Every structure is written in structure tokens, then in C-alpha cells.
Amino acid sequence: FMTELTDPQNSNDAGRYVELYNSGDSDVDLSTGWKIQRWTNGNADPTSSSIKDLTGTIAAGGFYIICNDADKYTATYGLTCDQDIGTGGFADSNGDDNMALLLNDVIVDMFGVTGEDGSGTGHEFEDGRAERAESNATASATWDEAGWNIDNDSGGGDGNQYAPEGFDPGAWIGAG
């Protein structure tokens, strides 16, 4: 499930990423029907260019980082992302989009409200981040605002977040 969605204030230099976490006891082969998608600007349908098949494996108790620019991600965090999907997609949100993780075209985990622009809502992470709350330790096909800690430039949480200091790829407060 998704544990961190990012839009750093300095994203032009730092890049953006989405972090997935496997809370299970078994590795998951993401190439077996796992996809991601994003809805932009309050659209009822997902942005077609954002629908991507996932590749690789996420280890039991491990993280999987999807980035929009591997070189920027490495330069900023000193780490390597697991899948670079380029700009304009799932890992390139400007903080007011809705995102989903799917298995065999069925939503397994959802961030935001489909068809609703996130600006000014509980699912806006513009110039900040959305981190899954410690108490929200399972995927949910339905958005639940209480399950997330949100920082944004509208004054939510701790406000604007700059990379690298405002982010923690490969770590989550709910992970054992």
C-alpha cells in the first residue's frame, strides 16, 4: 500500500516520488497485475498517461519507491528508486491529484476522491507530502482522511516541505 506521496517545494531540483510498503510476510511480484494510476484536476477518469504497470518485487516488510526522475532522486536522497516512470504520471503529482494502486484493474489502495480536485481539501499535499498515519496500516480502496498526515503550502500539517530534509524515503512511522 501507499505510505508516502511527495511534492517537495523544491521539486524542480529534487524530483518527486511515491513510496509503497509491503506489510505482509511474503515478497510480492509487482509484475503480476499491479498497476498505478492518477486522476488530475478533478477529472472523473484517470489520466491515461499515468496508468503504468509496476515491475520488480517488493520484499516482505520492504519499501518500493516509484520516482519521476531517477537521477534527481539519487542526487537528492542518495538512494536509488525502484522504478522511474518519468514525468507527467503517478509519481509526478503537483499535490492536488488522486492516486490509486490497482491489482488486476481493481483499486486496492486509494488516495483522494475521484473526480475532486484536491486543492483546499483534506487530500491536498501541494509543496509538501502525504504520509500514511501510523494507525492506518492496511490498504483501503476508499479514501479516509483520518488515515493520513498531510503537509502542504495551504497551512496543513507542518506546511511546505523541502527535499531532502522534509521526506523519509524507505521509512514509515507504521513500519515495525
Short mmCIF file of N, CA and C in Angstrom, two decimals:
data_model
loop_
_atom_site.label_atom_id
_atom_site.label_comp_id
_atom_site.label_asym_id
_atom_site.label_seq_id
_atom_site.Cartn_x
_atom_site.Cartn_y
_atom_site.Cartn_z
N PHE A 1 0.83 -1.19 0.00
CA PHE A 1 0.00 0.00 0.00
C PHE A 1 0.87 1.25 0.00
N MET A 2 0.25 2.38 -0.35
CA MET A 2 0.98 3.65 -0.43
C MET A 2 1.24 4.19 0.97
N THR A 3 2.48 4.62 1.22
CA THR A 3 2.81 5.18 2.53
C THR A 3 3.33 6.61 2.47
N GLU A 4 3.78 7.06 1.30
CA GLU A 4 4.22 8.46 1.19
C GLU A 4 4.05 8.93 -0.25
N LEU A 5 3.42 10.10 -0.40
CA LEU A 5 3.25 10.77 -1.69
C LEU A 5 3.93 12.12 -1.54
N THR A 6 4.72 12.51 -2.55
CA THR A 6 5.55 13.70 -2.35
C THR A 6 5.42 14.73 -3.47
N ASP A 7 5.49 15.98 -3.07
CA ASP A 7 5.60 17.13 -3.97
C ASP A 7 6.47 18.16 -3.26
N PRO A 8 7.79 17.93 -3.20
CA PRO A 8 8.64 18.87 -2.48
C PRO A 8 8.51 20.30 -3.02
N GLN A 9 8.61 21.27 -2.14
CA GLN A 9 8.60 22.68 -2.54
C GLN A 9 9.66 22.92 -3.61
N ASN A 10 10.77 22.21 -3.52
CA ASN A 10 11.87 22.34 -4.47
C ASN A 10 11.88 21.16 -5.47
N SER A 11 10.71 20.74 -5.92
CA SER A 11 10.60 19.56 -6.77
C SER A 11 11.28 19.71 -8.13
N ASN A 12 11.48 20.92 -8.61
CA ASN A 12 12.19 21.09 -9.88
C ASN A 12 13.61 20.54 -9.81
N ASP A 13 14.22 20.63 -8.63
CA ASP A 13 15.57 20.12 -8.44
C ASP A 13 15.59 18.73 -7.83
N ALA A 14 14.64 18.44 -6.95
CA ALA A 14 14.67 17.21 -6.16
C ALA A 14 13.90 16.05 -6.79
N GLY A 15 12.94 16.33 -7.62
CA GLY A 15 12.09 15.26 -8.14
C GLY A 15 11.04 14.84 -7.13
N ARG A 16 10.11 14.07 -7.60
CA ARG A 16 9.00 13.58 -6.76
C ARG A 16 9.03 12.05 -6.73
N TYR A 17 8.40 11.49 -5.71
CA TYR A 17 8.30 10.03 -5.64
C TYR A 17 7.05 9.63 -4.86
N VAL A 18 6.68 8.35 -5.03
CA VAL A 18 5.63 7.70 -4.25
C VAL A 18 6.26 6.46 -3.64
N GLU A 19 6.00 6.25 -2.37
CA GLU A 19 6.56 5.12 -1.64
C GLU A 19 5.46 4.09 -1.39
N LEU A 20 5.74 2.83 -1.71
CA LEU A 20 4.85 1.72 -1.38
C LEU A 20 5.51 0.90 -0.28
N TYR A 21 4.69 0.23 0.52
CA TYR A 21 5.20 -0.61 1.61
C TYR A 21 4.48 -1.95 1.57
N ASN A 22 5.22 -3.02 1.79
CA ASN A 22 4.66 -4.37 1.86
C ASN A 22 4.63 -4.79 3.32
N SER A 23 3.46 -4.75 3.92
CA SER A 23 3.33 -5.12 5.34
C SER A 23 3.17 -6.63 5.53
N GLY A 24 3.15 -7.38 4.44
CA GLY A 24 2.94 -8.82 4.52
C GLY A 24 4.20 -9.60 4.86
N ASP A 25 4.02 -10.92 4.96
CA ASP A 25 5.11 -11.83 5.30
C ASP A 25 5.77 -12.45 4.07
N SER A 26 5.25 -12.13 2.88
CA SER A 26 5.79 -12.69 1.64
C SER A 26 6.15 -11.58 0.67
N ASP A 27 7.16 -11.87 -0.15
CA ASP A 27 7.51 -10.93 -1.21
C ASP A 27 6.35 -10.85 -2.19
N VAL A 28 6.20 -9.70 -2.86
CA VAL A 28 5.16 -9.52 -3.86
C VAL A 28 5.81 -9.19 -5.20
N ASP A 29 5.51 -10.01 -6.20
CA ASP A 29 5.98 -9.77 -7.56
C ASP A 29 5.02 -8.76 -8.18
N LEU A 30 5.46 -7.54 -8.34
CA LEU A 30 4.59 -6.47 -8.81
C LEU A 30 4.23 -6.60 -10.29
N SER A 31 4.93 -7.45 -11.01
CA SER A 31 4.64 -7.63 -12.44
C SER A 31 3.44 -8.56 -12.68
N THR A 32 2.80 -9.01 -11.61
CA THR A 32 1.67 -9.94 -11.72
C THR A 32 0.33 -9.22 -11.61
N GLY A 33 0.15 -8.15 -12.37
CA GLY A 33 -1.13 -7.45 -12.41
C GLY A 33 -1.22 -6.18 -11.61
N TRP A 34 -0.12 -5.73 -11.01
CA TRP A 34 -0.12 -4.50 -10.22
C TRP A 34 0.07 -3.29 -11.14
N LYS A 35 -0.75 -2.26 -10.94
CA LYS A 35 -0.69 -1.02 -11.71
C LYS A 35 -0.88 0.17 -10.78
N ILE A 36 -0.56 1.33 -11.32
CA ILE A 36 -0.80 2.59 -10.63
C ILE A 36 -1.52 3.52 -11.61
N GLN A 37 -2.27 4.47 -11.05
CA GLN A 37 -2.90 5.48 -11.90
C GLN A 37 -3.19 6.72 -11.08
N ARG A 38 -3.40 7.83 -11.82
CA ARG A 38 -3.61 9.13 -11.19
C ARG A 38 -4.74 9.86 -11.91
N TRP A 39 -5.55 10.57 -11.15
CA TRP A 39 -6.58 11.47 -11.68
C TRP A 39 -6.09 12.89 -11.44
N THR A 40 -6.14 13.75 -12.47
CA THR A 40 -5.68 15.12 -12.31
C THR A 40 -6.83 16.11 -12.45
N ASN A 41 -6.67 17.24 -11.78
CA ASN A 41 -7.56 18.40 -11.93
C ASN A 41 -9.04 18.08 -11.80
N GLY A 42 -9.40 17.19 -10.91
CA GLY A 42 -10.80 16.89 -10.66
C GLY A 42 -11.46 16.05 -11.73
N ASN A 43 -10.68 15.45 -12.62
CA ASN A 43 -11.25 14.62 -13.67
C ASN A 43 -11.86 13.34 -13.11
N ALA A 44 -12.97 12.92 -13.68
CA ALA A 44 -13.64 11.70 -13.25
C ALA A 44 -12.92 10.45 -13.76
N ASP A 45 -12.15 10.59 -14.83
CA ASP A 45 -11.40 9.47 -15.40
C ASP A 45 -9.92 9.67 -15.14
N PRO A 46 -9.19 8.56 -14.94
CA PRO A 46 -7.76 8.71 -14.73
C PRO A 46 -7.06 9.24 -15.97
N THR A 47 -5.95 9.91 -15.75
CA THR A 47 -5.13 10.42 -16.83
C THR A 47 -4.48 9.20 -17.50
N SER A 48 -4.75 9.00 -18.79
CA SER A 48 -4.31 7.77 -19.46
C SER A 48 -2.79 7.59 -19.41
N SER A 49 -2.03 8.67 -19.51
CA SER A 49 -0.57 8.55 -19.48
C SER A 49 -0.05 8.15 -18.10
N SER A 50 -0.89 8.24 -17.07
CA SER A 50 -0.45 7.91 -15.72
C SER A 50 -0.62 6.44 -15.38
N ILE A 51 -1.33 5.70 -16.20
CA ILE A 51 -1.58 4.28 -15.92
C ILE A 51 -0.34 3.50 -16.33
N LYS A 52 0.32 2.92 -15.35
CA LYS A 52 1.57 2.21 -15.59
C LYS A 52 1.55 0.86 -14.88
N ASP A 53 2.12 -0.13 -15.56
CA ASP A 53 2.34 -1.43 -14.94
C ASP A 53 3.56 -1.31 -14.03
N LEU A 54 3.49 -1.96 -12.89
CA LEU A 54 4.64 -1.99 -12.00
C LEU A 54 5.51 -3.19 -12.37
N THR A 55 6.79 -3.08 -12.05
CA THR A 55 7.74 -4.15 -12.32
C THR A 55 8.51 -4.43 -11.04
N GLY A 56 9.25 -5.49 -11.02
CA GLY A 56 10.09 -5.77 -9.87
C GLY A 56 9.34 -6.45 -8.74
N THR A 57 10.02 -6.54 -7.62
CA THR A 57 9.49 -7.22 -6.44
C THR A 57 9.62 -6.31 -5.24
N ILE A 58 8.59 -6.33 -4.40
CA ILE A 58 8.68 -5.62 -3.13
C ILE A 58 8.78 -6.68 -2.03
N ALA A 59 9.87 -6.64 -1.31
CA ALA A 59 10.14 -7.65 -0.28
C ALA A 59 9.17 -7.54 0.88
N ALA A 60 8.96 -8.63 1.55
CA ALA A 60 8.14 -8.63 2.77
C ALA A 60 8.75 -7.63 3.74
N GLY A 61 7.92 -6.72 4.27
CA GLY A 61 8.40 -5.70 5.19
C GLY A 61 9.26 -4.66 4.52
N GLY A 62 9.23 -4.60 3.18
CA GLY A 62 10.10 -3.69 2.45
C GLY A 62 9.36 -2.56 1.75
N PHE A 63 10.13 -1.65 1.22
CA PHE A 63 9.61 -0.48 0.52
C PHE A 63 9.94 -0.58 -0.97
N TYR A 64 9.13 0.12 -1.76
CA TYR A 64 9.33 0.20 -3.20
C TYR A 64 9.08 1.65 -3.58
N ILE A 65 10.07 2.28 -4.17
CA ILE A 65 9.99 3.70 -4.49
C ILE A 65 9.79 3.88 -6.00
N ILE A 66 8.73 4.60 -6.35
CA ILE A 66 8.43 4.95 -7.73
C ILE A 66 8.76 6.44 -7.86
N CYS A 67 9.68 6.78 -8.77
CA CYS A 67 10.08 8.19 -8.90
C CYS A 67 9.79 8.73 -10.29
N ASN A 68 9.86 10.05 -10.41
CA ASN A 68 9.65 10.69 -11.71
C ASN A 68 10.97 11.02 -12.41
N ASP A 69 12.09 10.88 -11.71
CA ASP A 69 13.39 11.15 -12.31
C ASP A 69 14.46 10.50 -11.42
N ALA A 70 15.00 9.38 -11.89
CA ALA A 70 15.95 8.61 -11.08
C ALA A 70 17.20 9.41 -10.73
N ASP A 71 17.70 10.20 -11.68
CA ASP A 71 18.92 10.98 -11.41
C ASP A 71 18.68 12.02 -10.33
N LYS A 72 17.57 12.76 -10.40
CA LYS A 72 17.25 13.76 -9.38
C LYS A 72 17.01 13.09 -8.03
N TYR A 73 16.32 11.95 -8.04
CA TYR A 73 16.04 11.23 -6.80
C TYR A 73 17.36 10.81 -6.12
N THR A 74 18.26 10.23 -6.89
CA THR A 74 19.55 9.79 -6.33
C THR A 74 20.37 10.97 -5.84
N ALA A 75 20.41 12.05 -6.60
CA ALA A 75 21.18 13.23 -6.19
C ALA A 75 20.62 13.84 -4.91
N THR A 76 19.31 13.79 -4.74
CA THR A 76 18.67 14.41 -3.58
C THR A 76 18.75 13.54 -2.33
N TYR A 77 18.45 12.24 -2.47
CA TYR A 77 18.32 11.37 -1.30
C TYR A 77 19.48 10.40 -1.12
N GLY A 78 20.37 10.29 -2.11
CA GLY A 78 21.48 9.35 -2.01
C GLY A 78 21.04 7.90 -2.11
N LEU A 79 19.86 7.69 -2.66
CA LEU A 79 19.28 6.34 -2.81
C LEU A 79 18.90 6.13 -4.26
N THR A 80 18.61 4.90 -4.60
CA THR A 80 18.15 4.56 -5.94
C THR A 80 16.68 4.20 -5.87
N CYS A 81 15.87 4.79 -6.75
CA CYS A 81 14.45 4.42 -6.76
C CYS A 81 14.30 3.09 -7.47
N ASP A 82 13.20 2.39 -7.17
CA ASP A 82 12.97 1.06 -7.74
C ASP A 82 12.41 1.12 -9.15
N GLN A 83 11.63 2.15 -9.45
CA GLN A 83 11.06 2.27 -10.79
C GLN A 83 10.92 3.74 -11.15
N ASP A 84 11.58 4.14 -12.22
CA ASP A 84 11.48 5.51 -12.74
C ASP A 84 10.43 5.49 -13.83
N ILE A 85 9.31 6.19 -13.60
CA ILE A 85 8.22 6.19 -14.60
C ILE A 85 8.15 7.51 -15.35
N GLY A 86 9.10 8.40 -15.12
CA GLY A 86 9.15 9.65 -15.85
C GLY A 86 8.16 10.68 -15.35
N THR A 87 8.14 11.81 -16.02
CA THR A 87 7.28 12.92 -15.62
C THR A 87 5.88 12.79 -16.22
N GLY A 88 4.95 13.50 -15.63
CA GLY A 88 3.58 13.54 -16.14
C GLY A 88 2.70 12.41 -15.65
N GLY A 89 3.19 11.58 -14.74
CA GLY A 89 2.43 10.42 -14.30
C GLY A 89 2.22 10.35 -12.81
N PHE A 90 2.04 9.15 -12.34
CA PHE A 90 1.70 8.82 -10.96
C PHE A 90 2.67 9.44 -9.95
N ALA A 91 3.95 9.41 -10.23
CA ALA A 91 4.96 9.92 -9.30
C ALA A 91 5.30 11.36 -9.57
N ASP A 92 4.43 12.07 -10.27
CA ASP A 92 4.73 13.45 -10.65
C ASP A 92 3.56 14.37 -10.30
N SER A 93 2.89 14.10 -9.21
CA SER A 93 1.74 14.92 -8.81
C SER A 93 2.19 16.26 -8.27
N ASN A 94 1.41 17.30 -8.58
CA ASN A 94 1.67 18.62 -8.01
C ASN A 94 0.91 18.81 -6.70
N GLY A 95 0.44 17.70 -6.12
CA GLY A 95 -0.13 17.72 -4.78
C GLY A 95 -1.63 17.88 -4.68
N ASP A 96 -2.33 17.97 -5.81
CA ASP A 96 -3.79 18.09 -5.73
C ASP A 96 -4.49 16.97 -6.51
N ASP A 97 -3.74 15.90 -6.79
CA ASP A 97 -4.27 14.79 -7.58
C ASP A 97 -4.69 13.62 -6.69
N ASN A 98 -5.38 12.68 -7.31
CA ASN A 98 -5.83 11.47 -6.64
C ASN A 98 -5.09 10.29 -7.24
N MET A 99 -4.67 9.35 -6.41
CA MET A 99 -3.86 8.24 -6.87
C MET A 99 -4.41 6.92 -6.38
N ALA A 100 -4.15 5.88 -7.18
CA ALA A 100 -4.62 4.54 -6.79
C ALA A 100 -3.57 3.49 -7.16
N LEU A 101 -3.53 2.47 -6.33
CA LEU A 101 -2.76 1.26 -6.57
C LEU A 101 -3.78 0.19 -6.91
N LEU A 102 -3.57 -0.51 -8.03
CA LEU A 102 -4.55 -1.50 -8.50
C LEU A 102 -3.91 -2.87 -8.64
N LEU A 103 -4.72 -3.90 -8.45
CA LEU A 103 -4.34 -5.28 -8.72
C LEU A 103 -5.39 -5.84 -9.66
N ASN A 104 -4.96 -6.28 -10.83
CA ASN A 104 -5.86 -6.80 -11.86
C ASN A 104 -7.01 -5.82 -12.14
N ASP A 105 -6.65 -4.54 -12.26
CA ASP A 105 -7.55 -3.44 -12.60
C ASP A 105 -8.61 -3.12 -11.54
N VAL A 106 -8.42 -3.61 -10.32
CA VAL A 106 -9.30 -3.31 -9.19
C VAL A 106 -8.52 -2.45 -8.20
N ILE A 107 -9.10 -1.35 -7.78
CA ILE A 107 -8.43 -0.46 -6.81
C ILE A 107 -8.24 -1.19 -5.48
N VAL A 108 -6.99 -1.23 -5.05
CA VAL A 108 -6.62 -1.85 -3.77
C VAL A 108 -6.37 -0.77 -2.73
N ASP A 109 -5.77 0.33 -3.16
CA ASP A 109 -5.44 1.42 -2.24
C ASP A 109 -5.69 2.75 -2.95
N MET A 110 -6.37 3.68 -2.26
CA MET A 110 -6.80 4.94 -2.87
C MET A 110 -6.39 6.12 -2.02
N PHE A 111 -5.86 7.14 -2.67
CA PHE A 111 -5.59 8.41 -2.02
C PHE A 111 -6.43 9.46 -2.72
N GLY A 112 -7.30 10.13 -2.00
CA GLY A 112 -8.12 11.20 -2.56
C GLY A 112 -9.49 10.72 -3.00
N VAL A 113 -10.23 11.65 -3.57
CA VAL A 113 -11.59 11.41 -4.01
C VAL A 113 -11.65 11.57 -5.52
N THR A 114 -11.95 10.49 -6.21
CA THR A 114 -12.03 10.52 -7.67
C THR A 114 -13.00 11.60 -8.13
N GLY A 115 -12.56 12.40 -9.10
CA GLY A 115 -13.40 13.46 -9.64
C GLY A 115 -13.36 14.76 -8.85
N GLU A 116 -12.57 14.81 -7.79
CA GLU A 116 -12.48 16.02 -6.96
C GLU A 116 -11.04 16.53 -6.98
N ASP A 117 -10.85 17.77 -7.41
CA ASP A 117 -9.55 18.40 -7.33
C ASP A 117 -9.19 18.53 -5.86
N GLY A 118 -7.97 18.13 -5.50
CA GLY A 118 -7.58 18.13 -4.10
C GLY A 118 -7.30 19.50 -3.50
N SER A 119 -7.21 20.54 -4.31
CA SER A 119 -6.89 21.87 -3.79
C SER A 119 -7.89 22.29 -2.71
N GLY A 120 -7.36 22.65 -1.55
CA GLY A 120 -8.19 23.12 -0.46
C GLY A 120 -8.96 22.02 0.27
N THR A 121 -8.63 20.76 0.00
CA THR A 121 -9.32 19.64 0.65
C THR A 121 -8.37 18.93 1.61
N GLY A 122 -8.85 17.91 2.26
CA GLY A 122 -8.02 17.10 3.15
C GLY A 122 -7.04 16.22 2.41
N HIS A 123 -7.12 16.17 1.08
CA HIS A 123 -6.16 15.38 0.32
C HIS A 123 -5.28 16.24 -0.59
N GLU A 124 -4.96 17.44 -0.11
CA GLU A 124 -4.00 18.30 -0.81
C GLU A 124 -2.65 18.20 -0.13
N PHE A 125 -1.63 17.82 -0.91
CA PHE A 125 -0.26 17.79 -0.37
C PHE A 125 0.68 18.64 -1.23
N GLU A 126 0.14 19.71 -1.81
CA GLU A 126 0.92 20.59 -2.68
C GLU A 126 2.09 21.20 -1.92
N ASP A 127 3.26 21.12 -2.53
CA ASP A 127 4.52 21.60 -1.95
C ASP A 127 4.80 20.96 -0.60
N GLY A 128 4.36 19.73 -0.44
CA GLY A 128 4.55 19.01 0.81
C GLY A 128 4.50 17.51 0.59
N ARG A 129 3.81 16.83 1.49
CA ARG A 129 3.73 15.38 1.39
C ARG A 129 2.50 14.86 2.10
N ALA A 130 2.12 13.66 1.70
CA ALA A 130 1.08 12.92 2.40
C ALA A 130 1.74 11.65 2.91
N GLU A 131 1.70 11.45 4.22
CA GLU A 131 2.27 10.24 4.81
C GLU A 131 1.16 9.48 5.51
N ARG A 132 1.10 8.20 5.24
CA ARG A 132 0.09 7.37 5.87
C ARG A 132 0.28 7.42 7.38
N ALA A 133 -0.81 7.58 8.10
CA ALA A 133 -0.75 7.65 9.56
C ALA A 133 -0.33 6.29 10.12
N GLU A 134 0.32 6.32 11.25
CA GLU A 134 0.80 5.09 11.88
C GLU A 134 -0.33 4.10 12.13
N SER A 135 -1.51 4.61 12.46
CA SER A 135 -2.66 3.74 12.78
C SER A 135 -3.35 3.17 11.54
N ASN A 136 -2.97 3.64 10.36
CA ASN A 136 -3.61 3.20 9.11
C ASN A 136 -2.68 2.23 8.40
N ALA A 137 -2.62 1.00 8.87
CA ALA A 137 -1.61 0.05 8.43
C ALA A 137 -2.06 -0.95 7.37
N THR A 138 -3.16 -0.66 6.70
CA THR A 138 -3.60 -1.56 5.63
C THR A 138 -4.10 -0.73 4.45
N ALA A 139 -4.07 -1.36 3.29
CA ALA A 139 -4.59 -0.70 2.09
C ALA A 139 -6.09 -0.49 2.22
N SER A 140 -6.59 0.55 1.54
CA SER A 140 -8.02 0.83 1.56
C SER A 140 -8.44 1.34 0.19
N ALA A 141 -9.44 0.71 -0.39
CA ALA A 141 -9.95 1.11 -1.70
C ALA A 141 -10.78 2.38 -1.61
N THR A 142 -11.05 2.83 -0.39
CA THR A 142 -11.84 4.04 -0.15
C THR A 142 -10.99 5.05 0.62
N TRP A 143 -11.01 6.30 0.17
CA TRP A 143 -10.25 7.37 0.82
C TRP A 143 -10.74 7.60 2.24
N ASP A 144 -9.80 7.75 3.17
CA ASP A 144 -10.10 8.07 4.56
C ASP A 144 -9.10 9.12 5.03
N GLU A 145 -9.56 10.34 5.13
CA GLU A 145 -8.68 11.45 5.50
C GLU A 145 -7.96 11.21 6.83
N ALA A 146 -8.63 10.57 7.78
CA ALA A 146 -8.04 10.34 9.09
C ALA A 146 -6.83 9.39 9.02
N GLY A 147 -6.69 8.69 7.92
CA GLY A 147 -5.60 7.74 7.78
C GLY A 147 -4.31 8.34 7.25
N TRP A 148 -4.25 9.66 7.10
CA TRP A 148 -3.08 10.30 6.51
C TRP A 148 -2.65 11.53 7.30
N ASN A 149 -1.36 11.80 7.33
CA ASN A 149 -0.78 13.04 7.85
C ASN A 149 -0.38 13.86 6.63
N ILE A 150 -0.93 15.06 6.51
CA ILE A 150 -0.73 15.88 5.32
C ILE A 150 0.00 17.17 5.67
N ASP A 151 1.05 17.46 4.92
CA ASP A 151 1.77 18.73 5.00
C ASP A 151 1.60 19.41 3.64
N ASN A 152 1.21 20.71 3.64
CA ASN A 152 1.04 21.41 2.36
C ASN A 152 1.26 22.91 2.52
N ASP A 153 1.30 23.60 1.39
CA ASP A 153 1.55 25.04 1.40
C ASP A 153 0.33 25.86 1.77
N SER A 154 -0.80 25.21 2.02
CA SER A 154 -2.01 25.90 2.47
C SER A 154 -2.09 25.96 3.98
N GLY A 155 -1.05 25.48 4.65
CA GLY A 155 -1.01 25.53 6.11
C GLY A 155 -1.31 24.21 6.78
N GLY A 156 -1.53 23.17 5.99
CA GLY A 156 -1.80 21.85 6.58
C GLY A 156 -0.55 21.25 7.20
N GLY A 157 -0.73 20.56 8.33
CA GLY A 157 0.38 19.89 8.98
C GLY A 157 1.52 20.82 9.31
N ASP A 158 2.71 20.48 8.83
CA ASP A 158 3.90 21.28 9.07
C ASP A 158 4.20 22.23 7.92
N GLY A 159 3.21 22.46 7.03
CA GLY A 159 3.39 23.41 5.93
C GLY A 159 4.28 22.87 4.82
N ASN A 160 4.91 23.79 4.07
CA ASN A 160 5.79 23.41 2.96
C ASN A 160 6.86 22.45 3.44
N GLN A 161 7.25 21.55 2.55
CA GLN A 161 8.34 20.62 2.84
C GLN A 161 9.37 20.68 1.72
N TYR A 162 10.64 20.78 2.11
CA TYR A 162 11.74 20.81 1.16
C TYR A 162 12.50 19.50 1.21
N ALA A 163 12.97 19.05 0.04
CA ALA A 163 13.76 17.82 -0.02
C ALA A 163 15.25 18.18 0.09
N PRO A 164 16.02 17.38 0.78
CA PRO A 164 15.66 16.07 1.29
C PRO A 164 15.10 16.06 2.72
N GLU A 165 15.34 17.14 3.48
CA GLU A 165 15.07 17.11 4.92
C GLU A 165 13.61 16.84 5.30
N GLY A 166 12.64 17.20 4.47
CA GLY A 166 11.22 17.02 4.82
C GLY A 166 10.64 15.66 4.48
N PHE A 167 11.50 14.74 3.98
CA PHE A 167 11.00 13.46 3.49
C PHE A 167 11.84 12.31 4.04
N ASP A 168 11.27 11.11 4.00
CA ASP A 168 11.99 9.95 4.53
C ASP A 168 11.74 8.70 3.68
N PRO A 169 12.24 8.70 2.44
CA PRO A 169 12.03 7.53 1.59
C PRO A 169 12.63 6.26 2.22
N GLY A 170 11.87 5.17 2.13
CA GLY A 170 12.34 3.91 2.69
C GLY A 170 12.08 3.79 4.18
N ALA A 171 11.25 4.67 4.73
CA ALA A 171 10.90 4.61 6.15
C ALA A 171 9.44 5.04 6.30
N TRP A 172 8.75 4.47 7.27
CA TRP A 172 7.37 4.85 7.54
C TRP A 172 7.10 4.65 9.02
N ILE A 173 6.38 5.60 9.64
CA ILE A 173 6.14 5.56 11.07
C ILE A 173 5.35 4.33 11.52
N GLY A 174 4.64 3.67 10.61
CA GLY A 174 3.86 2.48 10.95
C GLY A 174 4.60 1.17 10.73
N ALA A 175 5.80 1.23 10.15
CA ALA A 175 6.56 0.00 9.90
C ALA A 175 7.21 -0.47 11.18
N GLY A 176 7.19 -1.77 11.39
CA GLY A 176 7.81 -2.34 12.58
C GLY A 176 9.25 -2.20 12.54
#
